[in-house]
Amino acid sequence: MSPLWAIVGAVVPGVWLFFRVSTTWAPQAPLGFLTSHFLAGAAVGIFAGLFEFALEPALLRLAPGSFAVFVQAFVVAALIEESLKCVGIKAAADRAQAMGLDAYGALAAALSVGLGFAVLECALYALADVPNSLTITLARYVTAVPLHYLNGLLFAIAYVSRRYDMTVELGWLFLVVVVAHGFYDYVLFDENGDEILILVVLFGLGQYVRWTRTTYGIKTAAERAAIPVS
């Protein structure tokens, strides 16, 4: 398989997911506006990769040998990636509100950033191992991409809710996101890690996102359409 087809195989499912996100949360939002944030998320992913590449050697030199995997997972990967993605999602929510979009348009824009980040990361992993790119892509679309999506949804709920006069504990949600991402990577990086724990993390994160949506009344377009008008 050529590198081009490896990238195509990694990106096409993500583009389909992007359209699903837009129709699921805010079918009324301008598609061009959401697309620009999807591409912005990919740009954030490139920047995060460069940032990690620059900082990882120094951080690992400071960490004791037995602590290196923890630092690599929770600091180099989780903290850096989620912090930068958090900035991108905040910018999307701010811009959407400034344009006069409703809360769900802002939510879709913020989610587009997170999804763009995840798809870019998937393409880079596929390009790094072209012969096994299809296997890598499949594995990431059932693990890493849902992780980024769920984390992005938590950030989106936090920022959008705060913009539209709802109280959300942003610091707590950020901690949840970093811990979930860090534990996911720790299992991957640890030679003795049991990869079934990744599915446990995703299930637990999914349930927490569901609880958060219910708590703050965040509904999909279909759920909102099903509510009777009084």
Coordinates of N, CA and C in Angstrom, one line a residue:
M1 N 0.8 -1.2 0.0 CA 0.0 0.0 0.0 C 0.9 1.2 0.0
S2 N 0.5 2.2 -0.8 CA 1.3 3.5 -0.9 C 0.9 4.4 0.3
P3 N 1.8 5.3 0.7 CA 1.5 6.2 1.8 C 0.2 7.0 1.5
L4 N 0.0 7.4 0.2 CA -1.2 8.1 -0.1 C -2.5 7.4 0.3
W5 N -2.5 6.1 0.0 CA -3.7 5.3 0.3 C -3.8 5.1 1.8
A6 N -2.6 5.0 2.5 CA -2.7 4.9 3.9 C -3.3 6.1 4.6
I7 N -3.0 7.3 4.1 CA -3.6 8.5 4.6 C -5.1 8.6 4.3
V8 N -5.4 8.2 3.0 CA -6.8 8.2 2.6 C -7.7 7.3 3.5
G9 N -7.1 6.1 3.7 CA -7.8 5.1 4.6 C -8.0 5.6 6.0
A10 N -7.1 6.4 6.5 CA -7.2 7.0 7.8 C -8.1 8.2 7.9
V11 N -8.2 8.9 6.8 CA -8.9 10.2 6.9 C -10.4 10.0 6.5
V12 N -10.7 9.2 5.5 CA -12.1 9.1 5.0 C -13.1 8.7 6.1
P13 N -12.8 7.7 7.0 CA -13.8 7.5 8.1 C -14.0 8.7 9.0
G14 N -12.9 9.4 9.2 CA -13.0 10.6 10.1 C -13.8 11.7 9.5
V15 N -13.8 11.8 8.1 CA -14.6 12.8 7.5 C -16.1 12.4 7.6
W16 N -16.3 11.1 7.4 CA -17.7 10.6 7.6 C -18.2 10.9 9.0
L17 N -17.3 10.7 10.0 CA -17.7 11.0 11.4 C -18.0 12.4 11.6
F18 N -17.2 13.3 10.9 CA -17.4 14.7 11.1 C -18.8 15.1 10.6
F19 N -19.2 14.6 9.4 CA -20.6 14.9 9.0 C -21.6 14.3 9.9
R20 N -21.4 13.2 10.5 CA -22.3 12.6 11.5 C -22.4 13.5 12.7
V21 N -21.3 14.1 13.2 CA -21.3 15.0 14.3 C -22.1 16.2 14.0
S22 N -21.9 16.8 12.8 CA -22.6 18.0 12.5 C -24.1 17.8 12.4
T23 N -24.6 16.6 11.9 CA -26.0 16.4 11.8 C -26.6 15.9 13.1
T24 N -25.7 15.3 13.9 CA -26.2 14.8 15.2 C -26.5 15.9 16.2
W25 N -25.6 16.9 16.2 CA -25.7 18.0 17.2 C -26.3 19.3 16.7
A26 N -25.9 19.7 15.5 CA -26.4 21.0 15.0 C -26.5 21.0 13.5
P27 N -27.6 20.3 12.9 CA -27.7 20.3 11.5 C -28.0 21.7 10.9
Q28 N -28.3 22.6 11.7 CA -28.6 24.0 11.2 C -27.3 24.8 11.2
A29 N -26.2 24.4 11.7 CA -25.0 25.2 11.8 C -24.4 25.2 10.4
P30 N -23.8 26.3 9.9 CA -23.1 26.4 8.6 C -22.0 25.3 8.5
L31 N -22.1 24.5 7.4 CA -21.1 23.4 7.3 C -19.7 24.0 7.1
G32 N -19.6 25.1 6.3 CA -18.3 25.6 6.1 C -17.7 26.1 7.4
F33 N -18.5 26.6 8.3 CA -18.0 27.1 9.6 C -17.5 25.9 10.4
L34 N -18.2 24.8 10.4 CA -17.8 23.6 11.1 C -16.5 22.9 10.5
T35 N -16.5 23.0 9.1 CA -15.3 22.4 8.4 C -14.1 23.2 8.8
S36 N -14.2 24.5 8.9 CA -13.0 25.3 9.2 C -12.5 24.9 10.6
H37 N -13.3 24.5 11.5 CA -12.9 24.1 12.9 C -12.4 22.6 12.9
F38 N -12.9 21.8 12.0 CA -12.3 20.5 11.8 C -10.9 20.6 11.3
L39 N -10.6 21.4 10.4 CA -9.3 21.6 9.9 C -8.4 22.3 10.9
A40 N -9.0 23.2 11.7 CA -8.2 23.8 12.8 C -7.8 22.8 13.8
G41 N -8.7 21.8 14.1 CA -8.3 20.7 15.0 C -7.2 19.9 14.5
A42 N -7.1 19.7 13.2 CA -6.0 19.0 12.6 C -4.7 19.8 12.8
A43 N -4.8 21.1 12.6 CA -3.6 22.0 12.8 C -3.1 21.9 14.2
V44 N -4.1 21.9 15.2 CA -3.7 21.8 16.6 C -3.0 20.5 16.8
G45 N -3.5 19.4 16.1 CA -2.8 18.1 16.3 C -1.4 18.1 15.8
I46 N -1.1 18.8 14.7 CA 0.2 18.9 14.2 C 1.1 19.7 15.2
F47 N 0.6 20.8 15.7 CA 1.3 21.6 16.7 C 1.6 20.8 18.0
A48 N 0.6 20.0 18.4 CA 0.8 19.2 19.6 C 1.9 18.1 19.4
G49 N 1.9 17.5 18.2 CA 3.0 16.5 17.9 C 4.3 17.2 17.9
L50 N 4.5 18.3 17.4 CA 5.8 19.0 17.4 C 6.2 19.4 18.8
F51 N 5.2 19.8 19.6 CA 5.4 20.2 21.0 C 5.9 19.0 21.8
E52 N 5.2 17.9 21.6 CA 5.6 16.7 22.3 C 7.0 16.2 21.9
F53 N 7.3 16.3 20.6 CA 8.6 15.9 20.0 C 9.7 16.7 20.7
A54 N 9.5 18.0 20.9 CA 10.5 18.9 21.4 C 10.7 18.7 22.9
L55 N 9.6 18.4 23.6 CA 9.7 18.3 25.1 C 10.0 16.9 25.6
E56 N 9.6 15.9 24.9 CA 9.7 14.6 25.4 C 11.1 14.2 25.9
P57 N 12.2 14.4 25.1 CA 13.5 14.0 25.6 C 13.9 14.7 27.0
A58 N 13.6 16.0 27.1 CA 13.9 16.6 28.3 C 13.1 16.1 29.5
L59 N 11.8 15.9 29.3 CA 11.0 15.4 30.4 C 11.4 14.0 30.8
L60 N 11.7 13.2 29.8 CA 12.1 11.8 30.2 C 13.4 11.7 30.9
R61 N 14.3 12.7 30.6 CA 15.6 12.7 31.3 C 15.4 13.1 32.7
L62 N 14.4 13.8 33.0 CA 14.2 14.2 34.4 C 13.4 13.2 35.2
A63 N 12.8 12.2 34.5 CA 12.0 11.2 35.2 C 12.9 10.0 35.5
P64 N 12.8 9.4 36.7 CA 13.5 8.1 37.0 C 13.0 7.0 36.1
G65 N 13.8 6.0 35.9 CA 13.5 5.0 34.9 C 12.2 4.3 35.1
S66 N 11.8 4.0 36.4 CA 10.6 3.4 36.6 C 9.4 4.3 36.5
F67 N 9.6 5.6 36.4 CA 8.6 6.6 36.3 C 8.4 7.1 34.9
A68 N 9.3 6.7 34.0 CA 9.3 7.2 32.6 C 8.0 7.0 31.9
V69 N 7.5 5.8 32.0 CA 6.2 5.5 31.3 C 5.1 6.3 31.8
F70 N 5.0 6.6 33.1 CA 4.0 7.5 33.7 C 4.1 8.9 33.1
V71 N 5.3 9.4 33.1 CA 5.6 10.8 32.5 C 5.2 10.8 31.0
Q72 N 5.6 9.8 30.3 CA 5.3 9.8 28.9 C 3.8 9.7 28.6
A73 N 3.1 9.0 29.4 CA 1.7 8.8 29.2 C 0.9 10.0 29.7
F74 N 1.1 10.4 31.0 CA 0.2 11.4 31.6 C 0.7 12.9 31.3
V75 N 2.0 13.1 31.1 CA 2.5 14.4 30.9 C 2.7 14.7 29.4
V76 N 3.6 13.9 28.8 CA 3.9 14.1 27.4 C 2.7 14.0 26.5
A77 N 2.0 12.9 26.6 CA 0.8 12.7 25.8 C -0.5 13.3 26.3
A78 N -0.9 12.9 27.4 CA -2.2 13.4 27.9 C -2.3 14.9 28.2
L79 N -1.4 15.4 29.1 CA -1.5 16.8 29.5 C -1.2 17.7 28.3
I80 N -0.2 17.5 27.5 CA 0.1 18.4 26.4 C -1.0 18.4 25.4
E81 N -1.4 17.2 25.0 CA -2.5 17.1 23.9 C -3.8 17.7 24.4
E82 N -4.2 17.3 25.6 CA -5.5 17.8 26.0 C -5.5 19.3 26.3
S83 N -4.4 19.8 26.8 CA -4.3 21.3 27.0 C -4.4 22.0 25.7
L84 N -3.7 21.6 24.7 CA -3.8 22.3 23.4 C -5.1 22.1 22.8
K85 N -5.7 20.9 22.9 CA -7.0 20.7 22.3 C -8.1 21.6 23.1
C86 N -7.9 21.7 24.4 CA -8.7 22.5 25.2 C -8.7 24.0 24.7
V87 N -7.6 24.5 24.4 CA -7.5 25.9 23.9 C -8.2 26.0 22.5
G88 N -8.1 25.0 21.7 CA -8.8 25.0 20.4 C -10.3 25.0 20.5
I89 N -10.7 24.1 21.4 CA -12.2 24.0 21.7 C -12.8 25.3 22.3
K90 N -12.0 25.9 23.2 CA -12.4 27.2 23.8 C -12.6 28.2 22.7
A91 N -11.6 28.3 21.8 CA -11.6 29.3 20.7 C -12.8 29.1 19.8
A92 N -13.1 27.8 19.5 CA -14.3 27.5 18.7 C -15.6 27.9 19.4
A93 N -15.7 27.6 20.7 CA -16.9 28.0 21.4 C -17.1 29.6 21.4
D94 N -16.0 30.3 21.6 CA -16.0 31.7 21.6 C -16.4 32.3 20.3
R95 N -15.8 31.7 19.2 CA -16.1 32.2 17.9 C -17.5 32.0 17.5
A96 N -18.0 30.8 17.8 CA -19.4 30.4 17.5 C -20.4 31.4 18.2
Q97 N -20.1 31.7 19.5 CA -21.0 32.6 20.2 C -20.9 34.0 19.6
A98 N -19.7 34.4 19.2 CA -19.5 35.8 18.6 C -20.3 35.9 17.2
M99 N -20.5 34.7 16.5 CA -21.2 34.7 15.3 C -22.7 34.6 15.5
G100 N -23.1 34.5 16.7 CA -24.6 34.4 17.0 C -25.2 33.0 16.9
L101 N -24.3 32.0 16.8 CA -24.8 30.6 16.8 C -25.4 30.2 18.1
D102 N -26.4 29.3 18.1 CA -26.9 28.9 19.4 C -25.9 28.0 20.1
A103 N -26.3 27.5 21.3 CA -25.4 26.7 22.1 C -25.0 25.4 21.3
Y104 N -25.9 24.8 20.6 CA -25.6 23.6 19.9 C -24.7 23.8 18.7
G105 N -24.8 24.9 18.0 CA -23.9 25.3 17.0 C -22.5 25.4 17.5
A106 N -22.4 26.0 18.7 CA -21.1 26.2 19.4 C -20.6 24.8 19.8
L107 N -21.4 23.9 20.3 CA -21.0 22.6 20.6 C -20.5 21.8 19.5
A108 N -21.2 21.9 18.3 CA -20.7 21.2 17.1 C -19.4 21.7 16.6
A109 N -19.2 23.1 16.7 CA -17.9 23.6 16.3 C -16.8 23.2 17.2
A110 N -17.0 23.1 18.5 CA -16.0 22.7 19.5 C -15.7 21.2 19.3
L111 N -16.7 20.4 19.0 CA -16.5 19.0 18.8 C -15.7 18.7 17.5
S112 N -16.0 19.6 16.5 CA -15.2 19.5 15.2 C -13.7 19.6 15.4
V113 N -13.4 20.5 16.3 CA -11.9 20.7 16.7 C -11.4 19.4 17.2
G114 N -12.1 18.8 18.2 CA -11.6 17.5 18.8 C -11.5 16.4 17.8
L115 N -12.5 16.3 16.9 CA -12.5 15.3 15.9 C -11.4 15.5 14.8
G116 N -11.2 16.7 14.4 CA -10.1 17.0 13.5 C -8.7 16.6 14.1
F117 N -8.5 16.9 15.4 CA -7.3 16.5 16.1 C -7.2 14.9 16.0
A118 N -8.2 14.2 16.3 CA -8.2 12.8 16.3 C -7.9 12.2 15.0
V119 N -8.5 12.7 13.9 CA -8.3 12.2 12.6 C -6.8 12.5 12.1
L120 N -6.3 13.6 12.4 CA -4.9 14.0 12.0 C -4.0 13.0 12.7
E121 N -4.2 12.7 14.0 CA -3.3 11.8 14.7 C -3.4 10.4 14.1
C122 N -4.6 10.0 13.7 CA -4.8 8.7 13.1 C -4.0 8.6 11.8
A123 N -4.1 9.7 11.0 CA -3.3 9.7 9.7 C -1.8 9.6 9.9
L124 N -1.3 10.3 11.0 CA 0.1 10.3 11.2 C 0.6 8.9 11.7
Y125 N -0.2 8.2 12.5 CA 0.1 6.8 12.9 C 0.1 5.9 11.7
A126 N -0.9 6.1 10.8 CA -1.0 5.2 9.6 C 0.2 5.5 8.7
L127 N 0.6 6.7 8.6 CA 1.8 7.1 7.7 C 3.1 6.5 8.3
A128 N 3.2 6.4 9.6 CA 4.4 6.0 10.3 C 4.6 4.5 10.0
D129 N 3.6 3.7 9.7 CA 3.7 2.3 9.5 C 2.8 1.9 8.3
V130 N 3.2 2.3 7.1 CA 2.3 2.1 6.0 C 1.9 0.6 5.7
P131 N 2.8 -0.3 5.8 CA 2.4 -1.7 5.6 C 1.3 -2.2 6.5
N132 N 1.2 -1.7 7.7 CA 0.2 -2.1 8.7 C -0.9 -1.0 8.9
S133 N -1.0 -0.1 8.0 CA -1.8 1.1 8.2 C -3.3 0.8 8.4
L134 N -3.8 -0.2 7.7 CA -5.2 -0.6 7.8 C -5.5 -1.1 9.2
T135 N -4.6 -2.0 9.7 CA -4.8 -2.5 11.1 C -4.7 -1.4 12.1
I136 N -3.8 -0.5 11.9 CA -3.6 0.6 12.9 C -4.8 1.5 12.8
T137 N -5.3 1.8 11.6 CA -6.4 2.7 11.5 C -7.7 2.1 12.1
L138 N -7.9 0.8 11.9 CA -9.1 0.2 12.5 C -9.0 0.2 14.0
A139 N -7.8 -0.1 14.5 CA -7.6 -0.1 16.0 C -7.8 1.3 16.6
R140 N -7.3 2.3 15.9 CA -7.5 3.6 16.5 C -8.9 4.1 16.4
Y141 N -9.7 3.7 15.4 CA -11.1 4.2 15.2 C -12.0 3.5 16.2
V142 N -11.5 2.4 16.9 CA -12.3 1.8 17.9 C -11.8 2.1 19.3
T143 N -10.7 2.8 19.4 CA -10.1 3.2 20.7 C -9.7 4.7 20.8
A144 N -8.7 5.1 20.1 CA -8.2 6.5 20.3 C -9.2 7.5 19.8
V145 N -9.8 7.3 18.6 CA -10.8 8.3 18.1 C -12.0 8.4 19.1
P146 N -12.6 7.3 19.6 CA -13.7 7.5 20.6 C -13.2 8.2 21.8
L147 N -11.9 8.0 22.2 CA -11.4 8.7 23.4 C -11.3 10.2 23.2
H148 N -10.8 10.6 22.0 CA -10.7 12.0 21.7 C -12.1 12.6 21.5
Y149 N -13.0 11.9 21.0 CA -14.4 12.4 20.8 C -15.0 12.6 22.1
L150 N -14.9 11.6 23.0 CA -15.6 11.7 24.3 C -14.9 12.9 25.2
N151 N -13.6 12.9 25.1 CA -12.9 14.0 25.8 C -13.3 15.4 25.3
G152 N -13.4 15.4 23.9 CA -13.8 16.7 23.3 C -15.2 17.1 23.6
L153 N -16.1 16.1 23.8 CA -17.4 16.4 24.1 C -17.5 16.9 25.5
L154 N -16.7 16.4 26.5 CA -16.7 17.0 27.8 C -16.2 18.4 27.8
F155 N -15.1 18.7 27.1 CA -14.6 20.1 27.0 C -15.7 21.0 26.3
A156 N -16.3 20.4 25.3 CA -17.3 21.2 24.6 C -18.5 21.6 25.5
I157 N -19.0 20.6 26.2 CA -20.1 20.8 27.2 C -19.7 21.9 28.2
A158 N -18.4 21.8 28.7 CA -18.0 22.7 29.7 C -17.9 24.1 29.1
Y159 N -17.3 24.3 28.0 CA -17.1 25.7 27.5 C -18.4 26.3 27.0
V160 N -19.2 25.4 26.3 CA -20.4 26.0 25.7 C -21.4 26.3 26.9
S161 N -21.5 25.4 27.9 CA -22.4 25.7 29.0 C -22.0 27.0 29.7
R162 N -20.7 27.2 29.9 CA -20.2 28.4 30.5 C -20.5 29.7 29.7
R163 N -20.4 29.5 28.4 CA -20.7 30.7 27.5 C -22.2 31.0 27.5
Y164 N -23.0 30.0 27.8 CA -24.5 30.2 27.8 C -25.1 30.1 29.2
D165 N -24.3 30.7 30.1 CA -24.8 30.9 31.5 C -25.2 29.7 32.2
M166 N -24.5 28.6 32.1 CA -24.7 27.4 32.9 C -23.4 27.1 33.7
T167 N -23.5 26.7 34.9 CA -22.3 26.5 35.7 C -21.8 25.0 35.5
V168 N -20.5 24.9 35.1 CA -19.9 23.6 34.9 C -18.5 23.7 35.6
E169 N -18.1 22.7 36.3 CA -16.8 22.6 36.9 C -15.8 22.3 35.9
L170 N -15.2 23.3 35.2 CA -14.3 23.1 34.1 C -13.0 22.4 34.6
G171 N -12.5 22.8 35.8 CA -11.3 22.2 36.3 C -11.4 20.7 36.5
W172 N -12.6 20.3 37.0 CA -12.9 18.9 37.3 C -12.9 18.1 36.0
L173 N -13.6 18.7 35.0 CA -13.7 18.0 33.7 C -12.4 17.9 33.0
F174 N -11.5 18.9 33.2 CA -10.2 18.8 32.6 C -9.4 17.7 33.3
L175 N -9.5 17.5 34.6 CA -8.8 16.5 35.3 C -9.3 15.1 34.8
V176 N -10.6 14.9 34.6 CA -11.2 13.7 34.1 C -10.6 13.3 32.8
V177 N -10.5 14.3 31.9 CA -10.1 14.1 30.5 C -8.6 13.7 30.6
V178 N -7.8 14.4 31.3 CA -6.3 14.1 31.4 C -6.1 12.7 32.0
V179 N -6.8 12.4 33.0 CA -6.6 11.1 33.7 C -7.0 9.9 32.7
A180 N -8.2 10.1 32.1 CA -8.6 9.1 31.1 C -7.6 8.9 30.0
H181 N -7.2 10.0 29.4 CA -6.2 9.9 28.3 C -4.9 9.4 28.8
G182 N -4.4 9.8 30.0 CA -3.2 9.3 30.5 C -3.2 7.8 30.8
F183 N -4.3 7.3 31.4 CA -4.4 5.9 31.7 C -4.5 5.1 30.4
Y184 N -5.2 5.6 29.4 CA -5.2 5.0 28.1 C -3.8 4.8 27.5
D185 N -3.0 5.8 27.5 CA -1.7 5.8 27.0 C -0.7 4.9 27.9
Y186 N -0.9 5.0 29.2 CA -0.1 4.2 30.1 C -0.2 2.7 29.8
V187 N -1.5 2.3 29.5 CA -1.7 0.9 29.2 C -1.0 0.5 27.9
L188 N -1.0 1.4 26.9 CA -0.4 1.2 25.7 C 1.2 1.1 25.8
F189 N 1.7 2.1 26.6 CA 3.2 2.2 26.7 C 3.8 1.2 27.6
D190 N 3.0 0.7 28.5 CA 3.6 -0.3 29.5 C 3.6 -1.7 28.9
E191 N 4.8 -2.3 28.9 CA 5.0 -3.6 28.2 C 4.1 -4.6 28.9
N192 N 3.8 -4.4 30.2 CA 3.0 -5.4 30.9 C 1.6 -5.0 31.0
G193 N 1.2 -4.0 30.3 CA -0.2 -3.5 30.4 C -1.2 -4.4 29.7
D194 N -2.3 -4.6 30.4 CA -3.4 -5.4 29.8 C -4.3 -4.5 29.0
E195 N -4.3 -4.7 27.7 CA -5.0 -3.7 26.8 C -6.5 -3.8 26.9
I196 N -7.0 -4.8 27.6 CA -8.4 -4.9 27.8 C -8.9 -3.7 28.7
L197 N -7.9 -3.2 29.5 CA -8.2 -2.0 30.3 C -8.6 -0.8 29.5
I198 N -8.1 -0.7 28.3 CA -8.4 0.4 27.4 C -10.0 0.5 27.2
L199 N -10.5 -0.7 27.0 CA -12.0 -0.8 26.8 C -12.7 -0.4 28.1
V200 N -12.1 -0.7 29.2 CA -12.7 -0.3 30.5 C -12.7 1.2 30.7
V201 N -11.6 1.8 30.3 CA -11.5 3.3 30.3 C -12.5 3.9 29.4
L202 N -12.6 3.4 28.2 CA -13.6 4.0 27.3 C -15.0 3.8 27.7
F203 N -15.3 2.7 28.3 CA -16.7 2.4 28.8 C -17.0 3.4 30.0
G204 N -16.0 3.5 30.9 CA -16.2 4.4 32.1 C -16.4 5.8 31.6
L205 N -15.5 6.2 30.7 CA -15.6 7.6 30.2 C -16.9 7.9 29.5
G206 N -17.3 6.9 28.7 CA -18.6 7.0 28.0 C -19.8 7.2 28.9
Q207 N -19.8 6.4 30.0 CA -20.8 6.5 31.0 C -20.8 7.9 31.7
Y208 N -19.6 8.4 32.0 CA -19.4 9.7 32.6 C -19.9 10.8 31.7
V209 N -19.6 10.7 30.4 CA -20.1 11.7 29.4 C -21.6 11.6 29.4
R210 N -22.2 10.4 29.4 CA -23.6 10.3 29.4 C -24.3 11.0 30.6
W211 N -23.7 10.7 31.8 CA -24.2 11.4 33.0 C -24.1 12.9 32.9
T212 N -22.9 13.4 32.4 CA -22.7 14.8 32.3 C -23.8 15.4 31.3
R213 N -24.0 14.8 30.2 CA -25.0 15.3 29.3 C -26.4 15.3 29.9
T214 N -26.7 14.3 30.7 CA -28.0 14.3 31.4 C -28.1 15.4 32.4
T215 N -27.0 15.5 33.2 CA -27.0 16.5 34.2 C -27.2 18.0 33.7
Y216 N -26.6 18.3 32.6 CA -26.7 19.6 32.1 C -27.7 19.8 30.9
G217 N -28.5 18.7 30.7 CA -29.5 18.8 29.7 C -29.0 19.0 28.3
I218 N -27.9 18.4 27.9 CA -27.3 18.5 26.6 C -27.9 17.4 25.7
K219 N -28.7 17.7 24.7 CA -29.4 16.7 23.9 C -29.0 16.8 22.4
T220 N -29.0 15.7 21.7 CA -28.8 15.7 20.3 C -30.0 16.3 19.6
A221 N -29.8 16.6 18.3 CA -30.9 17.2 17.5 C -32.1 16.3 17.5
A222 N -31.9 15.0 17.4 CA -33.0 14.0 17.4 C -33.7 14.0 18.7
E223 N -33.0 14.1 19.8 CA -33.6 14.2 21.1 C -34.4 15.5 21.3
R224 N -33.8 16.5 20.8 CA -34.5 17.8 21.0 C -35.8 17.8 20.1
A225 N -35.8 17.2 18.9 CA -36.9 17.2 18.1 C -38.0 16.3 18.7
A226 N -37.7 15.4 19.5 CA -38.7 14.5 20.1 C -39.4 15.1 21.3
I227 N -38.9 16.3 21.8 CA -39.5 16.9 22.9 C -40.8 17.6 22.5
P228 N -41.9 17.3 23.1 CA -43.2 18.0 22.7 C -43.1 19.5 22.9
V229 N -43.6 20.2 22.1 CA -43.7 21.7 22.3 C -45.0 22.0 23.0
S230 N -44.8 22.7 24.2 CA -46.0 23.0 25.0 C -46.7 24.3 24.5

